[in-house]
Amino acid sequence: MTSKELAKGIVRAVLILAGLALLLFVLSKISTVIIYLFISIVVSLIGKPISNFLKKRLKFKNTLAVVTTLLFFIGLIVSFVMMFVPLILSQSENLSLLDTNSIEKNFNSILLQTNTYLLNHNIDLLSLAEKSNMTSKLNFNFLPTILNSVFSIISNFGMGLVSVAFISFFLMKDSVQFEYLFKRIIPDEHEEKILASIDKTNYLLSRYFGGLLLQLFIVFILYFIVLLIFGVKSAFTIALICAILNIIPYIGPLIGTILAVFLTMMGLLGTDFKTEILPTTLYVLIGFTIVQAIDNNISQPIIFSNSIKSHPLEIFLITLISGFLFGITGMILAIPSYTVLKVIAKEFLPSNKIVRMLTKDI
């Protein structure tokens, strides 16, 4: 290799790296648009069967069928908001999450009462906490930050809803034109494999997202029942927050259980620790553990086995690796991304032994 060829190779590599860096920078700047587009694709996939039913059975025109489908989805969302948001806001006032000084004071009160109870059993928890400097290391200011983020999301909900509805409308209305354009772009020699991959991916992801929503709803109902049985304040709000946290695989349920225990104890401040706070908290902890056992052994296997055709151990390893590489976002997107990669591998590398083993049920 001559020095001139080496120089060209270096320049080419630098240009490729610069192009990748620029692409990542642009993607980070338009991440919101990408999220809207992703949600719109999911909505269009779910709405397509409804639109086809309206066109074939009720003889709707294409545009009218798409508009009716989107109005149906928007109606469901608005109905949900109108039904539950007032209840969430009214119950959230009881949580006092914005007053960090109050939270810290209440936490110390709980710690003191717990220590008093344990002292009767010859365990000095407060002394251990002071030696480890635990209370000074705890910073409760993250709670308002989280709530501000949630309120920011809610305030942008209208814009997001309009954007998703607009994009979904054209994805459904002009789906034939998009398919035709896409077929013109992709290479002819790979057209059949690419289209087969897209169809299979659409099918599996539609099943996955539908199953995930069903799973979260079941978990929410079970959490809500547990909290209601033991008379926990703000039961609806706590159950909803903990159910939403289940979107984060493995870590989410643990965080939700800890949060539920903490808020249960906070809601019982002023009552007797031994006869009220401790028993109720233990019952809630046991109840949430039972709910997680039901979810882990029934809901999740159904979603993973029937929706995306993957073994639970396979999913666990992929989620764990994604978490280490990309954090919480990686854990959330691990399963859909892995499903897409499996479908592509099955179509383009069908003779590979590892691919055949991983995709035998697809």
Coordinates of C-alpha atoms in Angstrom, one line a residue:
M1 CA 0.0 0.0 0.0
T2 CA 1.4 3.4 -1.1
S3 CA 1.4 6.5 1.1
K4 CA -1.1 8.0 -1.2
E5 CA -3.6 5.1 -0.8
L6 CA -3.0 5.2 3.0
A7 CA -3.7 8.9 3.1
K8 CA -6.9 8.4 1.1
G9 CA -8.0 5.6 3.5
I10 CA -7.4 7.8 6.5
V11 CA -9.3 10.7 5.0
R12 CA -12.2 8.3 4.1
A13 CA -12.3 7.0 7.6
V14 CA -12.3 10.5 9.1
L15 CA -15.1 11.5 6.8
I16 CA -17.2 8.5 7.7
L17 CA -16.7 9.1 11.4
A18 CA -17.5 12.8 11.0
G19 CA -20.6 11.9 9.1
L20 CA -21.7 9.4 11.8
A21 CA -21.1 12.1 14.5
L22 CA -23.1 14.6 12.5
L23 CA -25.9 12.1 12.0
L24 CA -26.0 11.3 15.8
F25 CA -26.0 15.0 16.6
V26 CA -28.9 15.7 14.2
L27 CA -30.9 12.7 15.6
S28 CA -30.4 14.0 19.1
K29 CA -31.7 17.4 18.1
I30 CA -34.8 16.0 16.4
S31 CA -35.4 13.2 19.0
T32 CA -38.9 14.6 19.7
V33 CA -39.9 14.3 16.1
I34 CA -38.5 10.7 15.9
I35 CA -40.6 9.8 19.0
Y36 CA -43.7 11.3 17.3
L37 CA -42.9 9.4 14.2
F38 CA -42.4 6.2 16.1
I39 CA -45.7 6.6 18.0
S40 CA -47.5 7.4 14.7
I41 CA -46.2 4.2 13.1
V42 CA -47.5 2.2 16.1
V43 CA -50.9 4.0 15.9
S44 CA -51.2 3.4 12.1
L45 CA -50.4 -0.3 12.6
I46 CA -53.1 -0.6 15.2
G47 CA -55.5 1.5 13.3
K48 CA -55.1 -0.2 9.9
P49 CA -57.4 -3.2 10.7
I50 CA -60.1 -0.7 11.9
S51 CA -59.7 1.4 8.8
N52 CA -59.9 -1.7 6.5
F53 CA -63.0 -2.9 8.3
L54 CA -64.7 0.5 7.7
K55 CA -63.8 0.5 4.0
K56 CA -64.7 -3.1 3.3
R57 CA -67.7 -3.7 5.5
L58 CA -69.3 -0.2 5.8
K59 CA -68.1 1.0 2.4
F60 CA -66.4 4.1 3.8
K61 CA -64.2 6.1 1.5
N62 CA -60.5 5.9 2.3
T63 CA -60.2 9.4 3.8
L64 CA -63.4 9.1 5.8
A65 CA -62.3 5.7 7.2
V66 CA -58.9 7.0 8.3
V67 CA -60.5 10.1 9.9
T68 CA -63.1 8.0 11.7
T69 CA -60.4 5.7 13.0
L70 CA -58.3 8.6 14.3
L71 CA -61.3 10.2 15.9
F72 CA -62.0 6.9 17.6
F73 CA -58.5 6.8 19.1
I74 CA -58.6 10.5 20.1
G75 CA -62.0 9.9 21.7
L76 CA -60.6 7.1 23.8
I77 CA -57.7 9.2 24.9
V78 CA -59.8 12.2 25.8
S79 CA -62.3 10.0 27.6
F80 CA -59.5 8.5 29.6
V81 CA -58.1 12.0 30.5
M82 CA -61.5 13.4 31.4
M83 CA -62.3 10.4 33.6
F84 CA -59.0 10.0 35.5
V85 CA -57.0 13.3 35.5
P86 CA -59.3 15.2 37.9
L87 CA -59.1 12.2 40.3
I88 CA -55.3 12.1 40.0
L89 CA -54.9 15.9 40.6
S90 CA -57.3 15.8 43.6
Q91 CA -55.5 12.8 45.2
S92 CA -52.0 14.1 44.4
E93 CA -52.6 17.0 46.7
N94 CA -52.5 14.5 49.6
L95 CA -49.0 13.3 48.6
S96 CA -47.3 16.7 49.3
L97 CA -44.5 15.7 46.9
L98 CA -43.5 19.3 46.2
D99 CA -42.5 20.2 49.8
T100 CA -39.0 18.6 50.1
N101 CA -38.5 19.9 53.6
S102 CA -41.8 18.2 54.7
I103 CA -40.7 15.0 53.0
E104 CA -37.3 15.0 54.8
K105 CA -39.0 15.8 58.1
N106 CA -41.5 12.9 57.6
F107 CA -38.8 10.6 56.6
N108 CA -36.8 11.3 59.7
S109 CA -40.0 10.8 61.7
I110 CA -40.6 7.4 60.2
L111 CA -36.9 6.5 60.8
L112 CA -37.3 7.6 64.5
Q113 CA -40.5 5.6 64.9
T114 CA -38.9 2.5 63.3
N115 CA -35.8 2.9 65.5
T116 CA -38.0 3.1 68.6
Y117 CA -39.8 -0.1 67.6
L118 CA -36.5 -1.9 66.8
L119 CA -34.9 -0.7 70.1
N120 CA -37.4 -2.9 71.9
H121 CA -35.8 -5.8 69.9
N122 CA -32.2 -4.6 70.8
I123 CA -31.5 -3.1 67.3
D124 CA -30.4 0.5 67.2
L125 CA -31.2 1.6 63.6
L126 CA -30.8 5.3 64.3
S127 CA -27.2 4.8 65.5
L128 CA -26.4 2.8 62.4
A129 CA -27.9 5.5 60.2
E130 CA -25.9 8.2 61.9
K131 CA -22.6 6.3 61.6
S132 CA -23.2 5.8 57.9
N133 CA -24.3 9.4 57.5
M134 CA -27.4 8.1 55.6
T135 CA -29.7 11.0 56.2
S136 CA -27.3 13.6 55.0
K137 CA -26.7 11.7 51.8
L138 CA -30.4 11.5 51.0
N139 CA -31.5 14.3 48.7
F140 CA -35.2 14.6 48.2
N141 CA -35.0 17.5 45.7
F142 CA -35.2 14.9 42.9
L143 CA -39.0 14.6 43.6
P144 CA -39.9 18.0 42.4
T145 CA -37.7 17.5 39.4
I146 CA -39.5 14.4 38.4
L147 CA -42.9 16.1 38.9
N148 CA -41.9 19.1 36.9
S149 CA -40.9 16.7 34.1
V150 CA -44.2 15.0 34.3
F151 CA -46.1 18.3 34.2
S152 CA -44.0 19.4 31.3
I153 CA -44.9 16.2 29.4
I154 CA -48.6 16.9 30.2
S155 CA -48.3 20.5 29.0
N156 CA -46.8 19.3 25.7
F157 CA -49.4 16.5 25.4
G158 CA -51.7 18.6 23.2
M159 CA -48.9 19.4 20.7
G160 CA -47.8 15.8 20.7
L161 CA -51.4 14.5 20.2
V162 CA -51.9 16.9 17.2
S163 CA -48.5 15.9 15.7
V164 CA -49.1 12.2 16.1
A165 CA -52.7 12.5 14.7
F166 CA -51.4 14.5 11.7
I167 CA -48.6 12.0 10.9
S168 CA -50.8 9.0 11.5
F169 CA -53.4 10.3 9.2
F170 CA -51.1 10.5 6.2
L171 CA -49.4 7.2 7.0
M172 CA -52.8 5.5 6.9
K173 CA -54.4 7.5 4.1
D174 CA -51.4 7.2 1.7
S175 CA -50.1 3.8 2.8
V176 CA -50.4 2.5 -0.7
Q177 CA -48.3 5.4 -2.1
F178 CA -45.7 5.0 0.6
E179 CA -45.5 1.2 -0.1
Y180 CA -45.1 1.9 -3.8
L181 CA -42.4 4.5 -3.2
F182 CA -40.6 2.3 -0.8
K183 CA -40.6 -0.6 -3.3
R184 CA -39.1 1.7 -5.9
I185 CA -36.3 2.7 -3.5
I186 CA -35.2 -0.7 -2.2
P187 CA -33.0 -3.0 -4.5
D188 CA -35.0 -5.4 -6.6
E189 CA -32.9 -8.4 -5.5
H190 CA -33.8 -7.8 -1.8
E191 CA -37.3 -6.5 -2.3
E192 CA -39.1 -9.8 -1.3
K193 CA -37.0 -10.3 1.8
I194 CA -37.3 -6.7 3.0
L195 CA -41.1 -6.6 2.5
A196 CA -41.4 -9.9 4.3
S197 CA -39.3 -8.5 7.2
I198 CA -41.5 -5.4 7.4
D199 CA -44.8 -7.4 7.4
K200 CA -43.5 -9.8 10.1
T201 CA -42.1 -6.9 12.2
N202 CA -45.4 -5.0 12.0
Y203 CA -47.3 -8.1 13.1
L204 CA -45.0 -8.9 16.0
L205 CA -44.7 -5.3 17.3
S206 CA -48.5 -4.8 17.0
R207 CA -49.0 -7.8 19.2
Y208 CA -46.2 -6.7 21.6
F209 CA -47.6 -3.2 22.2
G210 CA -51.1 -4.5 22.6
G211 CA -49.9 -7.1 25.1
L212 CA -47.9 -4.5 27.0
L213 CA -50.9 -2.2 27.4
L214 CA -52.9 -5.1 28.6
Q215 CA -50.1 -6.1 31.1
L216 CA -49.9 -2.6 32.5
F217 CA -53.7 -2.4 32.9
I218 CA -53.8 -5.7 34.8
V219 CA -50.9 -4.7 37.0
F220 CA -52.6 -1.3 37.7
I221 CA -55.9 -3.0 38.7
L222 CA -54.1 -5.4 41.0
Y223 CA -52.1 -2.7 42.6
F224 CA -55.2 -0.6 43.1
I225 CA -57.1 -3.5 44.7
V226 CA -54.2 -4.1 47.1
L227 CA -54.0 -0.5 48.2
L228 CA -57.8 -0.2 48.5
I229 CA -58.0 -3.3 50.7
F230 CA -55.5 -1.8 53.2
G231 CA -57.0 1.7 53.1
V232 CA -53.9 3.4 51.7
K233 CA -54.4 7.1 50.9
S234 CA -54.1 8.2 47.2
A235 CA -54.5 4.5 46.2
F236 CA -55.4 5.4 42.6
T237 CA -52.4 7.7 42.1
I238 CA -49.9 5.3 43.7
A239 CA -51.2 2.3 41.7
L240 CA -51.1 4.3 38.4
I241 CA -47.5 5.5 39.0
C242 CA -46.3 2.1 40.0
A243 CA -48.0 0.5 37.0
I244 CA -46.4 2.9 34.6
L245 CA -43.0 2.2 36.1
N246 CA -43.5 -1.4 35.0
I247 CA -42.6 -0.2 31.5
I248 CA -39.0 -0.4 32.7
P249 CA -38.2 -4.1 32.7
Y250 CA -37.1 -5.6 36.0
I251 CA -36.0 -2.4 37.7
G252 CA -39.4 -0.6 37.3
P253 CA -41.4 -3.0 39.5
L254 CA -38.7 -2.8 42.2
I255 CA -38.8 1.0 42.2
G256 CA -42.6 1.0 42.2
T257 CA -42.7 -1.3 45.2
I258 CA -40.2 0.8 47.2
L259 CA -42.2 4.0 46.2
A260 CA -45.5 2.4 47.3
V261 CA -44.0 1.3 50.7
F262 CA -42.6 4.8 51.2
L263 CA -45.9 6.6 50.3
T264 CA -47.9 4.2 52.4
M265 CA -45.8 5.0 55.5
M266 CA -46.0 8.7 54.7
G267 CA -49.8 8.5 54.5
L268 CA -50.0 6.9 57.9
L269 CA -47.9 9.5 59.8
G270 CA -49.6 10.4 63.1
T271 CA -50.9 6.9 63.7
D272 CA -49.4 4.3 66.0
F273 CA -46.3 2.7 64.4
K274 CA -46.7 -0.7 65.9
T275 CA -50.4 -1.3 65.3
E276 CA -51.0 0.8 62.1
I277 CA -47.9 1.9 60.1
L278 CA -45.8 -1.3 60.4
P279 CA -48.6 -3.9 59.7
T280 CA -50.1 -1.9 56.8
T281 CA -46.7 -1.3 55.2
L282 CA -45.9 -5.0 55.5
Y283 CA -49.3 -6.0 54.0
V284 CA -48.7 -3.6 51.0
L285 CA -45.3 -5.0 50.5
I286 CA -46.6 -8.6 50.5
G287 CA -49.5 -7.6 48.2
F288 CA -47.1 -5.9 45.7
T289 CA -44.8 -8.9 45.8
I290 CA -47.8 -11.2 45.0
V291 CA -48.8 -8.9 42.1
Q292 CA -45.3 -9.1 40.7
A293 CA -45.3 -12.9 41.1
I294 CA -48.5 -13.0 39.1
D295 CA -47.1 -10.6 36.5
N296 CA -43.8 -12.4 36.2
N297 CA -45.4 -15.9 35.9
I298 CA -48.5 -15.1 33.8
S299 CA -48.5 -11.7 32.1
Q300 CA -44.9 -11.4 30.9
P301 CA -44.6 -15.0 29.6
I302 CA -47.7 -14.5 27.5
I303 CA -46.3 -11.3 26.0
F304 CA -42.8 -12.7 25.4
S305 CA -43.8 -16.1 24.2
N306 CA -46.9 -15.4 22.2
S307 CA -46.2 -11.8 21.0
I308 CA -42.5 -11.7 20.1
K309 CA -41.6 -15.4 20.2
S310 CA -38.6 -15.0 22.5
H311 CA -37.5 -17.0 25.6
P312 CA -37.6 -15.1 28.9
L313 CA -33.9 -15.8 29.5
E314 CA -33.2 -14.4 26.1
I315 CA -35.2 -11.2 26.9
F316 CA -33.5 -10.9 30.3
L317 CA -30.0 -10.9 28.8
I318 CA -30.8 -8.5 26.0
T319 CA -32.5 -6.1 28.4
L320 CA -29.6 -6.3 30.8
I321 CA -27.0 -5.6 28.1
S322 CA -29.1 -2.7 26.7
G323 CA -29.4 -1.3 30.2
F324 CA -25.6 -1.3 30.7
L325 CA -25.0 0.3 27.3
F326 CA -27.9 2.8 27.0
G327 CA -29.4 3.1 30.4
I328 CA -33.2 3.2 31.1
T329 CA -34.1 4.1 27.6
G330 CA -32.1 1.1 26.3
M331 CA -34.0 -1.2 28.6
I332 CA -37.4 0.1 27.4
L333 CA -36.5 -0.2 23.7
A334 CA -34.5 -3.4 24.0
I335 CA -37.4 -5.8 23.3
P336 CA -38.9 -4.0 20.2
S337 CA -35.4 -3.4 18.8
Y338 CA -34.3 -7.0 19.4
T339 CA -37.5 -8.2 17.7
V340 CA -36.8 -6.2 14.6
L341 CA -33.2 -7.5 14.4
K342 CA -34.4 -11.1 14.8
V343 CA -36.9 -10.7 11.9
I344 CA -34.2 -9.1 9.6
A345 CA -31.7 -11.9 10.5
K346 CA -34.2 -14.6 9.8
E347 CA -34.9 -13.2 6.3
F348 CA -31.3 -12.4 5.3
L349 CA -29.3 -15.1 7.2
P350 CA -31.7 -18.1 7.3
S351 CA -28.9 -20.7 7.0
N352 CA -27.0 -19.4 10.1
K353 CA -27.3 -21.9 12.9
I354 CA -27.5 -19.3 15.7
V355 CA -30.1 -17.3 13.7
R356 CA -32.1 -20.5 13.1
M357 CA -32.0 -21.4 16.8
L358 CA -33.2 -17.9 17.9
T359 CA -35.9 -17.5 15.2
K360 CA -37.3 -21.0 15.0
D361 CA -40.7 -19.8 16.3
I362 CA -41.0 -16.7 14.2

